PDB file of C-alpha atoms in Angstrom:
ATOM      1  CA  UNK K 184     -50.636 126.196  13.269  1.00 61.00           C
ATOM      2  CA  UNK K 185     -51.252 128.345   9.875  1.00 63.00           C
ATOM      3  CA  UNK K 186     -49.880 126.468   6.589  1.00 65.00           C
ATOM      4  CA  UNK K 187     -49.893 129.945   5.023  1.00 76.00           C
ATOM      5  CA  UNK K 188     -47.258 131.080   8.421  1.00 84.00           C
ATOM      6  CA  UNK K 189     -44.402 128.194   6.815  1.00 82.00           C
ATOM      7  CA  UNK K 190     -44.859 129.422   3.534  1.00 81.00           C
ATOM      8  CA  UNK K 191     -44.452 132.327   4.723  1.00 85.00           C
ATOM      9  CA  UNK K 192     -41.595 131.744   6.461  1.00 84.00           C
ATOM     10  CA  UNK K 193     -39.816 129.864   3.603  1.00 81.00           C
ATOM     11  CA  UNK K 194     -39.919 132.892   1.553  1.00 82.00           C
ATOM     12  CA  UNK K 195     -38.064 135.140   3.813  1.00 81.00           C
ATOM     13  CA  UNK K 196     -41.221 136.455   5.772  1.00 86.00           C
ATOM     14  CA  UNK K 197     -39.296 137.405   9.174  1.00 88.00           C
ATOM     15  CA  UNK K 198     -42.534 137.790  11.274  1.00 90.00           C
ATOM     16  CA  UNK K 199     -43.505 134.951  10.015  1.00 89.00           C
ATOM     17  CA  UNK K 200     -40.480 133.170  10.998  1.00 88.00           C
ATOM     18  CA  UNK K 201     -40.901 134.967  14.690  1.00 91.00           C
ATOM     19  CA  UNK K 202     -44.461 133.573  15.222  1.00 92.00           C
ATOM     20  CA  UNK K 203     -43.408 129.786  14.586  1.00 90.00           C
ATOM     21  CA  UNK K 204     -40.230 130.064  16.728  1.00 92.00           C
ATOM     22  CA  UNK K 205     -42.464 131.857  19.503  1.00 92.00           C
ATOM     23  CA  UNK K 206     -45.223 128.968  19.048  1.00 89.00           C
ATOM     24  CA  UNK K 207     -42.769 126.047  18.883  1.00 89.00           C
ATOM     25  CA  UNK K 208     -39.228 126.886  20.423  1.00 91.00           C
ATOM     26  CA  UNK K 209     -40.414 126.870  24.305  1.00 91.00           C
ATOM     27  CA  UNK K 210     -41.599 123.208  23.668  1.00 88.00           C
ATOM     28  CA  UNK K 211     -38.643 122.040  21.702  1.00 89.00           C
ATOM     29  CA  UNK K 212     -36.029 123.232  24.595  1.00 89.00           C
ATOM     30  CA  UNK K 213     -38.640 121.147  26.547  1.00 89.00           C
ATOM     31  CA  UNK K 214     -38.300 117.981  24.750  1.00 89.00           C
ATOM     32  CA  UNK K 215     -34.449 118.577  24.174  1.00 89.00           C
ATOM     33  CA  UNK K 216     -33.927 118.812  28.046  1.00 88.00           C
ATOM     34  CA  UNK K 217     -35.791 115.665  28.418  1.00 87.00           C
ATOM     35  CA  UNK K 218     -33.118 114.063  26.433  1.00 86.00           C
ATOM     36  CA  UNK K 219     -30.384 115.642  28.281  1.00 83.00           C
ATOM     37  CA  UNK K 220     -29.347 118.460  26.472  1.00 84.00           C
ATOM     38  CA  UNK K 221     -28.323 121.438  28.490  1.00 84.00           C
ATOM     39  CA  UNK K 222     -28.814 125.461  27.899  1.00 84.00           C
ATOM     40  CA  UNK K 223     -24.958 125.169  26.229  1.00 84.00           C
ATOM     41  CA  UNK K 224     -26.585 123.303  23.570  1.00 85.00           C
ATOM     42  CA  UNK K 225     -30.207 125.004  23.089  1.00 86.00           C
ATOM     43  CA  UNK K 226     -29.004 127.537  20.142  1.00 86.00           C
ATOM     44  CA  UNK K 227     -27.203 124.597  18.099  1.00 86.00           C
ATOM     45  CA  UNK K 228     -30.384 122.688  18.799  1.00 88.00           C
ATOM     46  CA  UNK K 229     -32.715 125.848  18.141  1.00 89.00           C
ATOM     47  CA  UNK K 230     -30.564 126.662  15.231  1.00 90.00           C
ATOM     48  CA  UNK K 231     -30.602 123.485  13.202  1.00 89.00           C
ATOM     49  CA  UNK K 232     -34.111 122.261  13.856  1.00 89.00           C
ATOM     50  CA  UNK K 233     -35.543 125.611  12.359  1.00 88.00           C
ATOM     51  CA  UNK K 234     -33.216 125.739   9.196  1.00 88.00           C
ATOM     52  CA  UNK K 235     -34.285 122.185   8.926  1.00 87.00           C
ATOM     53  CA  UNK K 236     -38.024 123.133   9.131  1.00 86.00           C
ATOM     54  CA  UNK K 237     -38.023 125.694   6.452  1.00 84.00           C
ATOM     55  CA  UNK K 238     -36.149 123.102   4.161  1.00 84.00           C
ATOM     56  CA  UNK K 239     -38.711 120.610   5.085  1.00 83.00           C
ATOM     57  CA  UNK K 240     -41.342 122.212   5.132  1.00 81.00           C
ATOM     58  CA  UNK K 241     -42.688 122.115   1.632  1.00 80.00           C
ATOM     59  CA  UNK K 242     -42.228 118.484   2.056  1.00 81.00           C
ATOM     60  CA  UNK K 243     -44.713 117.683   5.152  1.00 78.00           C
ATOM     61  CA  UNK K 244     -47.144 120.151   3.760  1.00 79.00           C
ATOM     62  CA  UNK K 245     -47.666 118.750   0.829  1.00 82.00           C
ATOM     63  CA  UNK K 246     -48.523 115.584   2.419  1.00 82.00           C
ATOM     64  CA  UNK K 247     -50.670 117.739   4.967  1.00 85.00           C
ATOM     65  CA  UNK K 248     -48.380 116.752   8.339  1.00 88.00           C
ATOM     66  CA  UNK K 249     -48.378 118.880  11.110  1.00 88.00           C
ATOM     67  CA  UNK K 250     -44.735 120.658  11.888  1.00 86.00           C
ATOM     68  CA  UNK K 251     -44.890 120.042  15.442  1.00 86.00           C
ATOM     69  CA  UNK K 252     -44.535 116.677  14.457  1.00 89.00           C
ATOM     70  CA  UNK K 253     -41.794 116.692  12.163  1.00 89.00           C
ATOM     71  CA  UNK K 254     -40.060 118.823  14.955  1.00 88.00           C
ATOM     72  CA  UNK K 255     -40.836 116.375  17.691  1.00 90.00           C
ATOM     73  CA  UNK K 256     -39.270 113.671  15.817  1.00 91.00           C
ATOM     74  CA  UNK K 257     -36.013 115.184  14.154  1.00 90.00           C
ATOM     75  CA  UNK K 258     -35.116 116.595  17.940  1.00 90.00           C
ATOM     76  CA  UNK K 259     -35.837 112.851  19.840  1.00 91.00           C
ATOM     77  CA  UNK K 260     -33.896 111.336  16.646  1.00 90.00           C
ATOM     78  CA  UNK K 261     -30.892 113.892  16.376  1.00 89.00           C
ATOM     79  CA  UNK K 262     -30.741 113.876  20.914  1.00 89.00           C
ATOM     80  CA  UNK K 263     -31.276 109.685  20.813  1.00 91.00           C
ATOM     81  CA  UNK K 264     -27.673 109.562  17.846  1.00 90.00           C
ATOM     82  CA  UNK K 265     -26.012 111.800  19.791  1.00 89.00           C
ATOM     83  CA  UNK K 266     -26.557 109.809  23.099  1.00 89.00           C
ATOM     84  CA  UNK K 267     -25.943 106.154  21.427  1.00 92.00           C
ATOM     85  CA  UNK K 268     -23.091 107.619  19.595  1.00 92.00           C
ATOM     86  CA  UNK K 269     -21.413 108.450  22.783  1.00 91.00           C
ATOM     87  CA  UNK K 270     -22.301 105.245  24.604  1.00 91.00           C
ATOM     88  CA  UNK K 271     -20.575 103.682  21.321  1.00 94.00           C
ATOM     89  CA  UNK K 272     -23.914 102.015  20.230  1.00 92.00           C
ATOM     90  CA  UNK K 273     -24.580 101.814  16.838  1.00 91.00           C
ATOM     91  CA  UNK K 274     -26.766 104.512  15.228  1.00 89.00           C
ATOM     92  CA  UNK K 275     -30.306 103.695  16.179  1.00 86.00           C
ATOM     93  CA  UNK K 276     -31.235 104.484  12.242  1.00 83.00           C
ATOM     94  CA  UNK K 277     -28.641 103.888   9.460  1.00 80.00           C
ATOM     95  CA  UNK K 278     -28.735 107.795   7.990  1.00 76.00           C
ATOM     96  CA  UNK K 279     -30.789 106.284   4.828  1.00 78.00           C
ATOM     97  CA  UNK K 280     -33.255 104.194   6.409  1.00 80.00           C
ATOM     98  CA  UNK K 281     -33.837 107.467   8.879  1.00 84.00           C
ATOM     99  CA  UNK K 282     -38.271 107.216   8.546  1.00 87.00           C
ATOM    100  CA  UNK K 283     -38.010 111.659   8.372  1.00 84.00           C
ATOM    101  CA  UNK K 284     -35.701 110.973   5.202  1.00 81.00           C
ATOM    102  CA  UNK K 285     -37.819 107.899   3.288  1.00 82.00           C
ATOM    103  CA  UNK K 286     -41.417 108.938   3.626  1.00 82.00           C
ATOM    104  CA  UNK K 287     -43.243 112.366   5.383  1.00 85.00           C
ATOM    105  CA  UNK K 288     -46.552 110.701   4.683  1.00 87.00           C
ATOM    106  CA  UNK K 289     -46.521 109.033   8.015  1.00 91.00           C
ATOM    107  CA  UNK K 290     -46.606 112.356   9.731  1.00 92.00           C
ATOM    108  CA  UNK K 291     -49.837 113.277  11.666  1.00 92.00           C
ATOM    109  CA  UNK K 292     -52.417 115.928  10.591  1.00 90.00           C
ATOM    110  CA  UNK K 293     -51.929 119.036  12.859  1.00 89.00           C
ATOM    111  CA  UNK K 294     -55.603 118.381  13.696  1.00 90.00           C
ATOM    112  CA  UNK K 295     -54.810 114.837  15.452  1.00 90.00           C
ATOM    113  CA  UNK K 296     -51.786 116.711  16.758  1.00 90.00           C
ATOM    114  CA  UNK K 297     -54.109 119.461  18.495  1.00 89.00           C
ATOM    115  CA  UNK K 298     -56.457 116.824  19.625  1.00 91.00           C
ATOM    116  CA  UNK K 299     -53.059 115.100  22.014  1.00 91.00           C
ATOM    117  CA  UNK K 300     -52.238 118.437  23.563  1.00 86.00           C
ATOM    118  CA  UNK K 301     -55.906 118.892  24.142  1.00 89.00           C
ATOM    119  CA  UNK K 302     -56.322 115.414  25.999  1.00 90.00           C
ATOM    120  CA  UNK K 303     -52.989 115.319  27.500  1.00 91.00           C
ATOM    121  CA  UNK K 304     -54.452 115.460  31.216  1.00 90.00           C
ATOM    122  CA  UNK K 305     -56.628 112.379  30.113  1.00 90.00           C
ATOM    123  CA  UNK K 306     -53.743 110.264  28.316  1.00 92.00           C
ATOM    124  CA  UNK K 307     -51.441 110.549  31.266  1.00 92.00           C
ATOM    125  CA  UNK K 308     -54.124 109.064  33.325  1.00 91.00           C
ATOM    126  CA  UNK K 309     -54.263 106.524  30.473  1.00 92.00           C
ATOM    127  CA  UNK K 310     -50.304 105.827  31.067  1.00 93.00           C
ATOM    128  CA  UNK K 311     -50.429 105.547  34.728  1.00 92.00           C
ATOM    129  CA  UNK K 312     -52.124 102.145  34.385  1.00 93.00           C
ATOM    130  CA  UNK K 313     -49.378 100.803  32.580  1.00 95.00           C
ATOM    131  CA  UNK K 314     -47.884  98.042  35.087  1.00 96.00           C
ATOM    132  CA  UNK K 315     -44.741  98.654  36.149  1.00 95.00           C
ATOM    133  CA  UNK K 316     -42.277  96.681  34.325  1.00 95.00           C
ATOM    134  CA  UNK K 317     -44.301  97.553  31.055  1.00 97.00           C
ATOM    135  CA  UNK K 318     -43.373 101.421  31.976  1.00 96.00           C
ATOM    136  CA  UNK K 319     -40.243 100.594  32.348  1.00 97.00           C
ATOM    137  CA  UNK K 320     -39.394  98.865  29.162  1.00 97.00           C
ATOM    138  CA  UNK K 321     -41.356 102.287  27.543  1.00 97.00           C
ATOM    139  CA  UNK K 322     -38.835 104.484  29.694  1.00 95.00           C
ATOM    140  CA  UNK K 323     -36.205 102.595  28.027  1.00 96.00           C
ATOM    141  CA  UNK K 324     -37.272 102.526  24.278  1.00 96.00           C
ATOM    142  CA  UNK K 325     -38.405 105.986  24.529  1.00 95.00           C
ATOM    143  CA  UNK K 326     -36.169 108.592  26.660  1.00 93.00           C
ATOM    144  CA  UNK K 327     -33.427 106.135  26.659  1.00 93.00           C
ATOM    145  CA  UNK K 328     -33.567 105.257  22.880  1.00 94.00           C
ATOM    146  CA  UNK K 329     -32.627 101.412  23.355  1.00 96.00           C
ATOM    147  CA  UNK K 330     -33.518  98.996  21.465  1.00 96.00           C
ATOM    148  CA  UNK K 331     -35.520  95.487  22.623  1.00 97.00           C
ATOM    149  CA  UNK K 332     -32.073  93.532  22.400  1.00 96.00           C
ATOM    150  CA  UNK K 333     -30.515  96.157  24.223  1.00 96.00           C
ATOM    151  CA  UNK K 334     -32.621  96.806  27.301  1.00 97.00           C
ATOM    152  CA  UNK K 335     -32.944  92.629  27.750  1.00 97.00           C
ATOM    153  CA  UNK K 336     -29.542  93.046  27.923  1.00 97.00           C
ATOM    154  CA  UNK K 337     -29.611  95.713  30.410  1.00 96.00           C
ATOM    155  CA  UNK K 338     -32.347  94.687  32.714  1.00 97.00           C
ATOM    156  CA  UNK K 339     -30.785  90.631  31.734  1.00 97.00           C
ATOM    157  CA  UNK K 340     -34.150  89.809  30.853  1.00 97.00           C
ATOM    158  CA  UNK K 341     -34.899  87.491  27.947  1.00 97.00           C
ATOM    159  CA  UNK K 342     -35.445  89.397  24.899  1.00 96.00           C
ATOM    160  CA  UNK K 343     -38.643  87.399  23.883  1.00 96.00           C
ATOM    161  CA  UNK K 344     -39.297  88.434  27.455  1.00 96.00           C
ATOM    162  CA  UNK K 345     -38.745  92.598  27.205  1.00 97.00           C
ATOM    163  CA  UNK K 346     -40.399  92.332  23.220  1.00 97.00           C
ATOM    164  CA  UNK K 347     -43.547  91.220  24.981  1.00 97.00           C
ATOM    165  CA  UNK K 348     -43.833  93.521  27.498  1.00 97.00           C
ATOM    166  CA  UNK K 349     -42.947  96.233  24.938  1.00 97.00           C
ATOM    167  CA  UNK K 350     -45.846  95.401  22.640  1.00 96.00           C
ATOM    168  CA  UNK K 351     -48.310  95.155  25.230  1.00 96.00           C
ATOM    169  CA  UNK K 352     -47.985  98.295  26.827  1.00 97.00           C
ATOM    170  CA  UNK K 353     -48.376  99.958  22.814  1.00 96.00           C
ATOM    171  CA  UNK K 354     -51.357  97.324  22.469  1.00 95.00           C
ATOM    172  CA  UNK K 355     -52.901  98.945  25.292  1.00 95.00           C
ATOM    173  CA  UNK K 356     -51.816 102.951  24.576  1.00 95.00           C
ATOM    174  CA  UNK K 357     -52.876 102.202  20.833  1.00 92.00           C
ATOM    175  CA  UNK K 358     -56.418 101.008  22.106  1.00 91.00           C
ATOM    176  CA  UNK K 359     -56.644 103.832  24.352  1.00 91.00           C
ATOM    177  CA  UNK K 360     -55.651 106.735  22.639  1.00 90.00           C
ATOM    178  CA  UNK K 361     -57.769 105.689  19.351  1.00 88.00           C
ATOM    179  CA  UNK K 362     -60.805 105.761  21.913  1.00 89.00           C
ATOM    180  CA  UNK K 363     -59.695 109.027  23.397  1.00 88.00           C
ATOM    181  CA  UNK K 364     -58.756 110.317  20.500  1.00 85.00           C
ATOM    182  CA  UNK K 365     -61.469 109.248  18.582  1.00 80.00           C
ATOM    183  CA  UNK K 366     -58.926 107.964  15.620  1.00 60.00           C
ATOM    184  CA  UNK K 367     -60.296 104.459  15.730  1.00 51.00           C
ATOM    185  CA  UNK K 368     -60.226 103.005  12.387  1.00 48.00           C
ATOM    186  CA  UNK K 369     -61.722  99.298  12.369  1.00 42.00           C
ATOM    187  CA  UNK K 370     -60.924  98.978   8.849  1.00 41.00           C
ATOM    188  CA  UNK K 371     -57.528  99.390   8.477  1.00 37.00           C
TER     189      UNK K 371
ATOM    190  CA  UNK L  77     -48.819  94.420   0.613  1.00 60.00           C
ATOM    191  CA  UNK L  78     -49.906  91.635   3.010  1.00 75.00           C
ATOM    192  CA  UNK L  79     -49.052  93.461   6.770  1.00 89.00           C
ATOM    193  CA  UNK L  80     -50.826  92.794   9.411  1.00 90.00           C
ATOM    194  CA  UNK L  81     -48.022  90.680  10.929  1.00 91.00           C
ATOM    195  CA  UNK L  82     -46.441  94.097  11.483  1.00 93.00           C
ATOM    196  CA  UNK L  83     -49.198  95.415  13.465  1.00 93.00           C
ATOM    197  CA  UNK L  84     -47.292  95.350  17.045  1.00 94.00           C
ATOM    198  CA  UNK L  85     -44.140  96.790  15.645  1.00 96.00           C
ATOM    199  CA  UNK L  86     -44.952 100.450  14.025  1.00 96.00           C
ATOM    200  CA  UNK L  87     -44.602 102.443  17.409  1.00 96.00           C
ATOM    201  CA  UNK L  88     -41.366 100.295  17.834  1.00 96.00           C
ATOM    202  CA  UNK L  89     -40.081 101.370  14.399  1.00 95.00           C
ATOM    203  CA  UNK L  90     -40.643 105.323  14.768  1.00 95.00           C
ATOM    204  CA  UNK L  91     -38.606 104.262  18.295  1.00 95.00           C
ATOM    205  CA  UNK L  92     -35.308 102.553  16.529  1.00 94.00           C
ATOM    206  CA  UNK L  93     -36.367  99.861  19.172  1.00 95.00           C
ATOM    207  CA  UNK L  94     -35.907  97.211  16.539  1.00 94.00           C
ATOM    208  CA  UNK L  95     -33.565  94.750  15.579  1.00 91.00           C
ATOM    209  CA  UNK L  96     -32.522  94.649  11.752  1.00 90.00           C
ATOM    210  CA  UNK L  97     -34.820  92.063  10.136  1.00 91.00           C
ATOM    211  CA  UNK L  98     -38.117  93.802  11.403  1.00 92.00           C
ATOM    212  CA  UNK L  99     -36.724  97.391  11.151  1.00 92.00           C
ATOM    213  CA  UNK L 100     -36.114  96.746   6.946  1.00 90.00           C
ATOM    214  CA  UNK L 101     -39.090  94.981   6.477  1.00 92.00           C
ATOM    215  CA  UNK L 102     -40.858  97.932   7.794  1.00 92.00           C
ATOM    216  CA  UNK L 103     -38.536 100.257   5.642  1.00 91.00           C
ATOM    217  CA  UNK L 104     -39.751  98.194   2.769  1.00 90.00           C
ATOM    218  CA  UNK L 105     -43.244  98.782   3.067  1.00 91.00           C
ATOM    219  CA  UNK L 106     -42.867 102.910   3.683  1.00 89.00           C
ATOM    220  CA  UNK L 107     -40.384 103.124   0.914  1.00 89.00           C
ATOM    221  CA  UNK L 108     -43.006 101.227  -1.447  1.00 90.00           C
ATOM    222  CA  UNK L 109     -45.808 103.945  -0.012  1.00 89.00           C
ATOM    223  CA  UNK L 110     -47.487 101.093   1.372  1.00 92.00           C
ATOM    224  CA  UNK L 111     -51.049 102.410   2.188  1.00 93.00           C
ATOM    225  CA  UNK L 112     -51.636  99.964   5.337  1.00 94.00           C
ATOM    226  CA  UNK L 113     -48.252 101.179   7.105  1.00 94.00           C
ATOM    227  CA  UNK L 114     -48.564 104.458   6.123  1.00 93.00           C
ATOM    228  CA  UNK L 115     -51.828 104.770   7.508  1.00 93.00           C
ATOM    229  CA  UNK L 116     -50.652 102.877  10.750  1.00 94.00           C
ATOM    230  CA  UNK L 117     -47.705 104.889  11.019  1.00 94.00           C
ATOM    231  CA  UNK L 118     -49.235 107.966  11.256  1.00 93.00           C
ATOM    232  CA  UNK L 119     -51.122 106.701  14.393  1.00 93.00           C
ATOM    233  CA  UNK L 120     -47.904 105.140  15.809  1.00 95.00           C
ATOM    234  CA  UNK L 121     -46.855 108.607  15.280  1.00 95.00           C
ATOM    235  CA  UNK L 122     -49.272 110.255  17.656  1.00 93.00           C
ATOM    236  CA  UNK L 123     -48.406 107.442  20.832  1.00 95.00           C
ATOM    237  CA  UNK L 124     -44.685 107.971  20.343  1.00 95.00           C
ATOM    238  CA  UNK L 125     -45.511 111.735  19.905  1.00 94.00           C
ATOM    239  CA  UNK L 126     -47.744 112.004  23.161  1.00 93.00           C
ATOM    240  CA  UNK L 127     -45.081 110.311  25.224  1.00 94.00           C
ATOM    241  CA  UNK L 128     -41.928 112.260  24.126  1.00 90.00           C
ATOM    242  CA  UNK L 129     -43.065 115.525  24.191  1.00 84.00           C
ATOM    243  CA  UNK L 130     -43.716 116.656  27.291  1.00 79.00           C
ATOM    244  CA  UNK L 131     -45.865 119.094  28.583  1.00 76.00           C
ATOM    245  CA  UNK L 132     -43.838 121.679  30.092  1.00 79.00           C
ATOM    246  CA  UNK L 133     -42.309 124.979  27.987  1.00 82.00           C
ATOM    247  CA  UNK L 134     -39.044 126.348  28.846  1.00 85.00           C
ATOM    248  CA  UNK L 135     -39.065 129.934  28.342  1.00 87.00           C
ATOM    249  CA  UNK L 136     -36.482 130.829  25.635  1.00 89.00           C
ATOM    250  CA  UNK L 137     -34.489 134.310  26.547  1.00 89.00           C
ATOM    251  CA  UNK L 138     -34.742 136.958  24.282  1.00 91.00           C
ATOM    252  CA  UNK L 139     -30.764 136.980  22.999  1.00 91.00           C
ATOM    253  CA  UNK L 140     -31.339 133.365  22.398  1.00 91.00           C
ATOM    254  CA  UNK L 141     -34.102 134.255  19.754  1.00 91.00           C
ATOM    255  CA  UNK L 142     -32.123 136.490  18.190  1.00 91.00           C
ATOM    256  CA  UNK L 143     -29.207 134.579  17.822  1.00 90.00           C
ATOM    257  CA  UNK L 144     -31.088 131.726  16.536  1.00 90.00           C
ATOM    258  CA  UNK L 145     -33.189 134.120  14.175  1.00 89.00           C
ATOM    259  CA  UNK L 146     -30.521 135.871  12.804  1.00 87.00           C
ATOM    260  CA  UNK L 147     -28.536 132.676  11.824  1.00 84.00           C
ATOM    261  CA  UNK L 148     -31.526 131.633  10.048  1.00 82.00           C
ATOM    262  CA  UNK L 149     -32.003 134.942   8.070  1.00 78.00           C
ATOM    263  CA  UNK L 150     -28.488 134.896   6.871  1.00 74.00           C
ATOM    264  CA  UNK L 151     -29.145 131.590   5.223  1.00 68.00           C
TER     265      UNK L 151
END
C-alpha cells in the first residue's frame, strides 16, 4: 500500500482514510473472526484498530514497516488478551513488554508482506507437511494463544516435550518460507 | 549482543508462547535495538504473519463503514 495514502490519512484526508479501510478492513474482520469475535464486536474492533493506525502510523513508517502488519498483530494481540483474560490466564504480554509498544523495527517491509499474500497457495502446501502433533502444538500457540507451559499442560505432555515440537515445526516453516520467499539471509 | 542461543525462540516471542525467563531476555535485546533480533524478528514476523491471517475477506456492510469512519473523523 501507498506511504503517501497514511500520511494522508493522518492529516485528515477522508478519501484517503476510505481507501485504507476499503484495502484492509475485509481482511481484519477476517482475522478477528478467526479469533472468535462475532459481527457484535466488528465496529469496536474496526473502530479501535484504525484510530490506532493513524496514531501509529508515523511510527512504522519511519522504520519502513508495512501497516498490514502492524494491523495483523495489534488485532491477534488485543483478540488473544481478551480470550486469556476471560479464561483467567494471565496476560500473554505484561502491557510494557507488549513487542508493538517497545520496538516497530521488527515489523516487515510491505514488500516481504506482498511477497506472503502472493505465495500463499505455495506456503499452505508448505504447512500441510507439518506432522501432526507439530500442527497441533502451532494450532495451540497461534489461534489459541497458549503458551508452551500451558498447552503441556493441556495436552499433559511434558513441556520439554511440547517446546520441541514447537521449535521444530518453526525450524522447518523458517527454512521454507526463506526459500519461498527468497528472504534467506546466511549471514545473519 | 551474543544471540544465537535465541535463534528457535523469535516466532515464539511475537506468539506470547513463552515462559518469563526467555520472553525478557528477548525483551532485552529489542529494547537495546539489538541488530541480530531485530533483523530475526522481522522474519519471525512474516511466519507468524502468514499463519494468522487468513486468506479469506469478509465483506464489511456499508453502515458499518460509516459508523467506523465517522468515529474516526470526529477524533
Amino acid at each position: 500500500m501507498h506511504e503517501d495514502l497514511f500520511a494522508r490519512a493522518e492529516a485528515g484526508d477522508e478519501p484517503a482514510l476510505d481507501e485504507i479501510f476499503d484495502r484492509l478492513a475485509p481482511r481484519l474482520l477476517a482475522l478477528s473472526a478467526r479469533f472468535g469475535s462475532t459481527p457484535a464486536d466488528d465496529e469496536q474492533i474496526l473502530g479501535d484498530l484504525f484510530y490506532g493506525l493513524l496514531k501509529e502510523s508515523r511510527r512504522f513508517r519511519r522504520h519502513g514497516g508495512s501497516a498490514t502488519a502492524w494491523l495483523a498483530f495489534a488485532v491477534r494481540t488485543g483478540r488473544i488478551e481478551k480470550r486469556r483474560a476471560a479464561a483467567h490466564l494471565p496476560r500473554a504480554w505484561p502491557p510494557r513488554q507488549n513487542p508493538l509498544r517497545i520496538s516497530l523495527a521488527w515489523l516487515p517491509r510491505p514488500s516481504d508482506i506482498a511477497r506472503i499474500d502472493e505465495r500463499r497457495d505455495l506456503l499452505n502446501k508448505v504447512l500441510r507437511h507439518l506432522p501432526k502433533p507439530q500442527m497441533q502444538v502451532l494450532e495451540m500457540a497461534v489461534f489459541d494463544g497458549l503458551t508452551e507451559s500451558e498447552i503441556a499442560e493441556k495436552l499433559k505432555q511434558p513441556l520439554g516435550m511440547v517446546a520441541a515440537e514447537l521449535r521444530a515445526a518453526f525450524r522447518f516453516l523458517r527454512h521454507r518460507m526463506s526459500a519461498i520467499l527468497g528472504t534467506w539471509n546466511a549471514g545473519i | 549482543m551474543e544471540c544465537r542461543h535465541l535463534d528457535d525462540l523469535y516466532e515464539l516471542y511475537l506468539l506470547g508462547a513463552l515462559g518469563v525467563s526467555e520472553r525478557s531476555e528477548i525483551h532485552e535485546h529489542l529494547r537495546a535495538d539489538c541488530p541480530y533480533c531485530t533483523e530475526r524478528l522481522r522474519q519471525a514476523a512474516l511466519t507468524v504473519y502468514f499463519l494468522a491471517l487468513p486468506d479469506r475477506k469478509v465483506r464489511v456492510p456499508q453502515p458499518l463503514k460509516a459508523q467506523v469512519l465517522r468515529r474516526l473523523i470526529k477524533k
